[in-house]
Each structure stands twice: as C-alpha cells, then as structure tokens.
Coordinates of C-alpha atoms and ligand atoms in Angstrom, one line a residue:
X1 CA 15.2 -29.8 3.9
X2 CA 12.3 -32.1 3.0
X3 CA 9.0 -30.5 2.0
X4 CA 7.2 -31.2 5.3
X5 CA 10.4 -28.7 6.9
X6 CA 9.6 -26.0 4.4
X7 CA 5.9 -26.4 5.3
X8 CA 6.1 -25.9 8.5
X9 CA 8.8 -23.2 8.0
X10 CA 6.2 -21.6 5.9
X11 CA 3.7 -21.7 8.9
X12 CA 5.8 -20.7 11.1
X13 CA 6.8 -17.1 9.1
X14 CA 2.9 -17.0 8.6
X15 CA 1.8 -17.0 12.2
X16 CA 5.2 -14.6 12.7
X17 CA 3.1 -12.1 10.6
X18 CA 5.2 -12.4 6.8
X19 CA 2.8 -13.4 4.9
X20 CA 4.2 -11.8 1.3
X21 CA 7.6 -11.6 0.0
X22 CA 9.1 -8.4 -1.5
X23 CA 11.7 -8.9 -3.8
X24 CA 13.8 -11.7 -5.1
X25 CA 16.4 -12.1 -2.8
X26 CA 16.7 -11.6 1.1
X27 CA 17.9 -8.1 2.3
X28 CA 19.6 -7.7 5.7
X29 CA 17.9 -4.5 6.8
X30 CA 20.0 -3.4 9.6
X31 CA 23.0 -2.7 7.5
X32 CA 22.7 1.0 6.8
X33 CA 24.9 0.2 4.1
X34 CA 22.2 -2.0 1.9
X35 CA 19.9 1.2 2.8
X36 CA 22.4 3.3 0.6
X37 CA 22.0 0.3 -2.4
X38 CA 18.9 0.7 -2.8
X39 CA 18.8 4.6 -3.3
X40 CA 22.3 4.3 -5.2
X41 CA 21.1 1.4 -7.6
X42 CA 18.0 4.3 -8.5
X43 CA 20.3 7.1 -8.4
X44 CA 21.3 9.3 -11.3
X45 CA 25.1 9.1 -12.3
X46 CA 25.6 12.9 -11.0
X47 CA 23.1 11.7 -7.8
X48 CA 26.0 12.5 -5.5
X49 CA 26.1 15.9 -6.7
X50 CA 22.5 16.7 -6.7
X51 CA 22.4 19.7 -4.0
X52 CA 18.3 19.8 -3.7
X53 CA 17.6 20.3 0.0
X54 CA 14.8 18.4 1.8
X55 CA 11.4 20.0 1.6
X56 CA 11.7 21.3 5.4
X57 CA 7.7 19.9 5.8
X58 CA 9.4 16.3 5.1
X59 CA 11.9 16.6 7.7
X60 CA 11.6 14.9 11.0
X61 CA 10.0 16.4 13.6
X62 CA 11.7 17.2 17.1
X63 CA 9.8 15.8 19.8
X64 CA 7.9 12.4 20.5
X65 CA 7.5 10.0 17.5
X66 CA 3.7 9.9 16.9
X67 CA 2.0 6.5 17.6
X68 CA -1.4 7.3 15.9
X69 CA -1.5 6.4 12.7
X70 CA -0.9 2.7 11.3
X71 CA 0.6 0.0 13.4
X72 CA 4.5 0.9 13.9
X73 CA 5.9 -2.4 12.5
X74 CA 9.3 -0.5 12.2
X75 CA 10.5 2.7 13.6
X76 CA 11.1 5.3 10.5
X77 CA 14.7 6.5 9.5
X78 CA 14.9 9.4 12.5
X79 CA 17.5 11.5 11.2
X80 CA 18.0 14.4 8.7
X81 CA 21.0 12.7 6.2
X82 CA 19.2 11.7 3.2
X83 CA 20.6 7.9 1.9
X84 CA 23.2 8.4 -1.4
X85 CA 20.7 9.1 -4.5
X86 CA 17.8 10.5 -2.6
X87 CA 19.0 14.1 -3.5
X88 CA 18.7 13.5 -7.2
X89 CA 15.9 11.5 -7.1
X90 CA 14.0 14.8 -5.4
X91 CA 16.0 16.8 -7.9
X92 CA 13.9 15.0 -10.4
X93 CA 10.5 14.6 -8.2
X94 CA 10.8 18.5 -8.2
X95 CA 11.3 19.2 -11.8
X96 CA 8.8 16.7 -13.0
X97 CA 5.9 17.6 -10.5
X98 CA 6.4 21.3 -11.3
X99 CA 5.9 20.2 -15.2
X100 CA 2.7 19.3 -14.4
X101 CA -0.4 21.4 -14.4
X102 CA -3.3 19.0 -13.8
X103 CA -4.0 15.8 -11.5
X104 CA -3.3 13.7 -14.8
X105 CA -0.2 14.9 -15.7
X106 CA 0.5 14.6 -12.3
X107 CA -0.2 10.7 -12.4
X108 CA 1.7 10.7 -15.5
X109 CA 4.7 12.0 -14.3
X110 CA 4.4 9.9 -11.3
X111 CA 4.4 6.9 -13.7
X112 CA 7.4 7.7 -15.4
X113 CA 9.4 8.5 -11.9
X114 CA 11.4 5.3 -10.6
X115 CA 13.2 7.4 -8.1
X116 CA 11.7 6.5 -5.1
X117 CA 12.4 3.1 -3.6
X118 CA 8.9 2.1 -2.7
X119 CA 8.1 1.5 -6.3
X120 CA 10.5 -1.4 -6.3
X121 CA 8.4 -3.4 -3.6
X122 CA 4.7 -2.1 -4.8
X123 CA 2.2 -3.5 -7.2
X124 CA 0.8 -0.6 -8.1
X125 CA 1.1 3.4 -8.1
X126 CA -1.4 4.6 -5.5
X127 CA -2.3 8.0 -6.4
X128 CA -6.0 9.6 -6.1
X129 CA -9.5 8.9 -5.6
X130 CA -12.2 10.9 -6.0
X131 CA -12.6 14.4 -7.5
X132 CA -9.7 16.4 -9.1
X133 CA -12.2 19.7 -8.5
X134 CA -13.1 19.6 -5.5
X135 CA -13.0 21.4 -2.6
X136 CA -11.8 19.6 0.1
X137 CA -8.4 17.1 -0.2
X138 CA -7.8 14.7 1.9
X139 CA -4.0 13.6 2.6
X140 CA -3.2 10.2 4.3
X141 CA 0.4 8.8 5.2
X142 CA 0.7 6.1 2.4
X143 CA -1.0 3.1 1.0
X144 CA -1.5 -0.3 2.4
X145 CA -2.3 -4.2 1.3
X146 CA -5.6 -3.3 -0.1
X147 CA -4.8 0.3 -1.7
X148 CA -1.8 -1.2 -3.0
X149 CA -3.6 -4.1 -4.9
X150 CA -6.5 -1.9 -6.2
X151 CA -4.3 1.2 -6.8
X152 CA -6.8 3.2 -5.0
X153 CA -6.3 5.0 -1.9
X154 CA -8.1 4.3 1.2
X155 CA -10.2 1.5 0.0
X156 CA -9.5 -1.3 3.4
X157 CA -11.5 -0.9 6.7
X158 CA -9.8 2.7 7.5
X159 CA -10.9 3.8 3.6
X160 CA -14.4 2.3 4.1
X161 CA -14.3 4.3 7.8
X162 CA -13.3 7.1 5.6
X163 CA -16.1 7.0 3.3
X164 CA -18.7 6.6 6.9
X165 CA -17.1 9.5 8.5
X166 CA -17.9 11.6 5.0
X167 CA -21.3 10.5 4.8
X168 CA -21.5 11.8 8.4
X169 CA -21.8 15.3 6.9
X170 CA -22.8 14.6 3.8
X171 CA -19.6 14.0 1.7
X172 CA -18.8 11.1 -0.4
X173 CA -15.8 10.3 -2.5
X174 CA -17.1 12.4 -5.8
X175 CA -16.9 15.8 -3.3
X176 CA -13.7 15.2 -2.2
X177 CA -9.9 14.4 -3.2
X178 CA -7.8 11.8 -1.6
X179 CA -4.5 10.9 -1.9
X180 CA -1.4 10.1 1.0
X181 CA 2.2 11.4 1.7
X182 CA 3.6 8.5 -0.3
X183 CA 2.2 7.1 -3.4
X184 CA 3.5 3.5 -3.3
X185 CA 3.2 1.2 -0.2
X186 CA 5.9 0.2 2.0
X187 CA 6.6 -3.2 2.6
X188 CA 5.1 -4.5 5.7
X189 CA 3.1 -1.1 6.1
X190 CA 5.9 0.2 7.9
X191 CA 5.8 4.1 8.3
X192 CA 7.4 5.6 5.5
X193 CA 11.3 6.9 6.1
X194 CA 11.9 10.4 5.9
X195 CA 13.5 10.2 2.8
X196 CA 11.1 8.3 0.8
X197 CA 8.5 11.2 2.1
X198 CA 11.2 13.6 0.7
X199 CA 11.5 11.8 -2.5
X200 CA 7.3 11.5 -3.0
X201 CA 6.5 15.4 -1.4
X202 CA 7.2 17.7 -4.6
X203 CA 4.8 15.8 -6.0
X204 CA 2.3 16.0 -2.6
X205 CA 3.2 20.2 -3.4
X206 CA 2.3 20.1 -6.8
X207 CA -0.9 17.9 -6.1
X208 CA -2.2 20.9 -3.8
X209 CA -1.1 23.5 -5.9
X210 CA -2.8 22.1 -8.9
X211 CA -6.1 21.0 -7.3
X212 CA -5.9 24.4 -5.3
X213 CA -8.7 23.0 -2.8
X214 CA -10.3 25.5 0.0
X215 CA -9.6 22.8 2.7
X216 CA -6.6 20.7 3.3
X217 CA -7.0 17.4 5.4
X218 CA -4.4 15.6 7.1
X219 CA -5.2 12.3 8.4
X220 CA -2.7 11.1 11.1
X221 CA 0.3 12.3 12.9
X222 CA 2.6 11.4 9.5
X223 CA 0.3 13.3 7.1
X224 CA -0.2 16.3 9.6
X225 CA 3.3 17.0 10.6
X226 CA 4.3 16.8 6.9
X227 CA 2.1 18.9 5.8
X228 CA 1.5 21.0 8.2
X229 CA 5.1 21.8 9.7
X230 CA 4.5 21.1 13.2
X231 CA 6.2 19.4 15.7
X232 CA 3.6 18.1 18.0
X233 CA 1.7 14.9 18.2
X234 CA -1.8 14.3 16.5
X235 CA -3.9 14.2 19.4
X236 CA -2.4 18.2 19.8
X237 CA -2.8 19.4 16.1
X238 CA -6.2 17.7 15.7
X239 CA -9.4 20.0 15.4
X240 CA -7.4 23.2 14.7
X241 CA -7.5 25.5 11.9
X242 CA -4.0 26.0 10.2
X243 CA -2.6 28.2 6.8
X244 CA -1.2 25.8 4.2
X245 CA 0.8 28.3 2.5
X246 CA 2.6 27.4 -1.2
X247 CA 4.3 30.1 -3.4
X248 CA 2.2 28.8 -6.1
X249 CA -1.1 29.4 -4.1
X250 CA -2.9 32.5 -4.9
X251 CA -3.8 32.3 -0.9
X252 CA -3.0 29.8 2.3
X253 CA -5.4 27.0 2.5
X254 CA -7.5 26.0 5.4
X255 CA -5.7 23.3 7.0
X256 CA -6.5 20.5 9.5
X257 CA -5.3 17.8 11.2
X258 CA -7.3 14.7 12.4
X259 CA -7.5 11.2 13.7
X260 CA -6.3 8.7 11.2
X261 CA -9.2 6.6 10.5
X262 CA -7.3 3.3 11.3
X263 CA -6.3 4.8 14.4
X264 CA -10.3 5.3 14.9
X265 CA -10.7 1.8 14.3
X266 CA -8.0 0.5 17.0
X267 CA -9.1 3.5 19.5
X268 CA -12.6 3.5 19.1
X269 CA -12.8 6.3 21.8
X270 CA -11.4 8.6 19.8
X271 CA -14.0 8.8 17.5
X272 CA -16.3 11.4 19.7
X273 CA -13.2 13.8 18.9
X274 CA -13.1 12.5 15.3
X275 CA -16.8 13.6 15.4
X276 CA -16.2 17.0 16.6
X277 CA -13.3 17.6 13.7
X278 CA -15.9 16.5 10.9
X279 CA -18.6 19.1 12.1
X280 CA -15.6 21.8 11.6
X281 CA -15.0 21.3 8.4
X282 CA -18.8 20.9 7.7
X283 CA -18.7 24.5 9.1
X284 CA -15.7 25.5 7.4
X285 CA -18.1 24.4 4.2
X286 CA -20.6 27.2 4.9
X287 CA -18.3 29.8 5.4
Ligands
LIG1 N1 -3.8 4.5 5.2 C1 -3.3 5.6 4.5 O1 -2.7 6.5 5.2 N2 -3.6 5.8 3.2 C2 -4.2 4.9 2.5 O2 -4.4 5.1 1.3 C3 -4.7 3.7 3.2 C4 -4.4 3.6 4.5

C-alpha cells in the first residue's frame, strides 16, 4: 500500500467515527472467546475458583435495555455468566474496597487494582471530583474522551451541563461528590458490560459507605438501575425518592434517579423534567 492508500484509509476510519486506537494489536470482538482473554490474561491463578457472586445491583436488569444515557455505540454483555477471571478479580475489588476507610485510600486501592479490563484501554483512573464531605453524591455511568484525559469526572459538555444544572439551586462542585459506575473509560464510550460494572461496584459500595452522604444521585438509566436495584427505564425511576440501603450504613440513604445530563443535551425537552428533579433534592436539602 503506498502512503496516499493509507491516507485515505486513514480518512476513511475517521469519517467511520475511529478516530483513536486502543491497544497494540487488532481484536476481533465478536469472538466470545477473545472476551474470555482478556479477563483470563488479568485473572488470578486460582480466578477459576474464585466463588464471589455478582453484587445483585450489578446484574442486568429484566425488561427494556435503557436508551438514555450515552450514545449506544455497542449493546452491553446482556447476560448473567461473568467472563473467566471476572470472579476473582471482584474477589479482590471486594477485599480491597472494604480495606479502605476514606475517599483516598479508596483512590489508592483503586490504583493498585488491574483487575478490571477497562484499565488496559484507559489513560487515566477516573475517580472523583469535588468534596469527600459532602452531602450529596452524584454517581454517573462511566467516564468518556474528556474525563478520561483529565482524570476528572464529568468535565465534557454533559460535566459542564452538570456543573449549570447545580448552580440551578445553588450547588457547585465543592458541595457535592461525583464519581460513575466505572472508573476507567470504555473504549469507544460504549456502555460498560455487566461484568466490568461487577468488577468496579465494591468499590462504588465502599465509596458510599465511606462518604456516607444524605443524598444519593444517579445520573442515567446505567447508574440508576445499578444502584438503585430496579428494573425499569429512567424516564420511570426519575424524580422519585428511593432507600439506598448498605450493611455498613448506619441508615438508608435518600436516593434518586435522573436524566443523564448528555441525554439532556441530545433531548433538550427533557430538561423541564430535569428541572423538576433538581428542585427535589433542593427540597430534600431543607429537610
Ligand atoms: N458520563 C458519565 O456518566 N460520567 C462521566 O464522568 C462523564 C460522562
């Protein structure tokens, strides 16, 4: 191929929409079987015998898959077998997140974990932002291009929505905690698979334990049926009151659901209802 080929070869993944490469060597994705590698290659040597069960908050939902967080580039793993290694990699997510007792140990621990696949493909860990004592927590899905190159989350056009939709009722980034269901971004901002949520949620536990906020956020269909154990779609859980209920919570926590701010960016409508869930937590705030 002569260089004017691999130009226009070049152009022609561009305008397809792969504009970044994600590891050394091409991976056929549609063989399960390469799925399996890449948990195996991360697995302990005892990863087949691991018996940790999935978190039951990161298993998949029944019902419709939810359309109303970030673009759907690919569908999600939508079954409950975990890929060979996952179990021992949340063997080890659950014994080092429940080592921790603060947000930095947390990050710590989070730095020293190579179990989940994500980490292969991202630039950097994407944990929190914002205030490790305060009240309310905000939990998106996972990071994207812009989180993942500033190791921030929610700092692209959703993030800087985010940040309007706080100063709405007051709030900036210093009164609240944010963070996301996975902590290192998938390639292609494809919705994370159930297993990497797996893998990444003792650590999403120990976050709320340690923080122990008075309100609970969920932003988007991923984050809220996660978290808050529900089967239906976002635009049924939003502006509801829920218990987020922990063993290691002196009480449940005020939980909501709402809009994904880059939902609220593609779906501009939504935003009168995005309106209505921000003045119910600002009213949860003076109770
Ligand atoms: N979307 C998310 O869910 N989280 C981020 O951090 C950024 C975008």
């Amino acid at each position: 191929m002569n260089e004017e080929n691999i130009r226009e070869l070049m152009r022609w993944y561009l305008d397809a929409g792969v504009d970044e490469t994600i590891s050394d060597a091409p991976v056929d994705r549609f063989t399960a079987a390469e799925q399996s590698a890449v948990f195996a290659s991360q697995a302990e040597p005892d990863a087949a015998k691991a018996s940790q069960a999935v978190p039951d908050a990161a298993k998949p939902s029944p019902g419709k898959s939810d359309k109303a967080g970030k673009p759907q580039d690919q569908k999600p793993r939508q079954d409950n077998t975990l890929p060979q290694g996952a179990e021992a990699a949340i063997h080890t997510a659950v014994s080092l997140a429940s080592a921790a007792n603060s947000v930095e140990e947390l990050r710590s621990a989070l730095e020293s974990f190579d179990g989940c696949p994500l980490r292969k493909t991202a630039t950097n860990l994407v944990f929190v932002d914002g205030n490790p004592a305060a009240k309310i927590l905000f939990v998106g899905e996972g990071p994207g291009a812009d989180e993942d190159l500033q190791g921030l989350p929610f700092v692209g056009p959703g993030g800087q929505l985010l940040d309007r939709m706080l100063a709405s009722i007051g709030l900036d980034r210093q009164s609240v905690l944010i963070s996301n269901t996975v902590f290192w971004r998938p390639p292609g901002n494809r919705t994370p698979t159930t297993a990497e949520i797996a893998i990444c949620m003792p650590f999403v536990e120990r976050l709320i334990d340690v923080v122990d906020p008075d309100i609970l956020i969920a932003l988007g269909g991923a984050a809220a049926k996660t978290l808050l154990a529900q089967s239906q779609g976002i635009g049924r859980l939003r502006g509801k009151w829920f218990p987020y209920s922990s063993p290691r919570l002196p009480r449940p926590i005020d939980a909501m659901a709402m809009f994904h701010p880059a939902y609220l960016l593609r779906s501009p409508g939504q935003k009168r209802e995005a309106w209505r869930d921000m003045l119910m937590l600002k009213q949860k705030l003076t109770e």
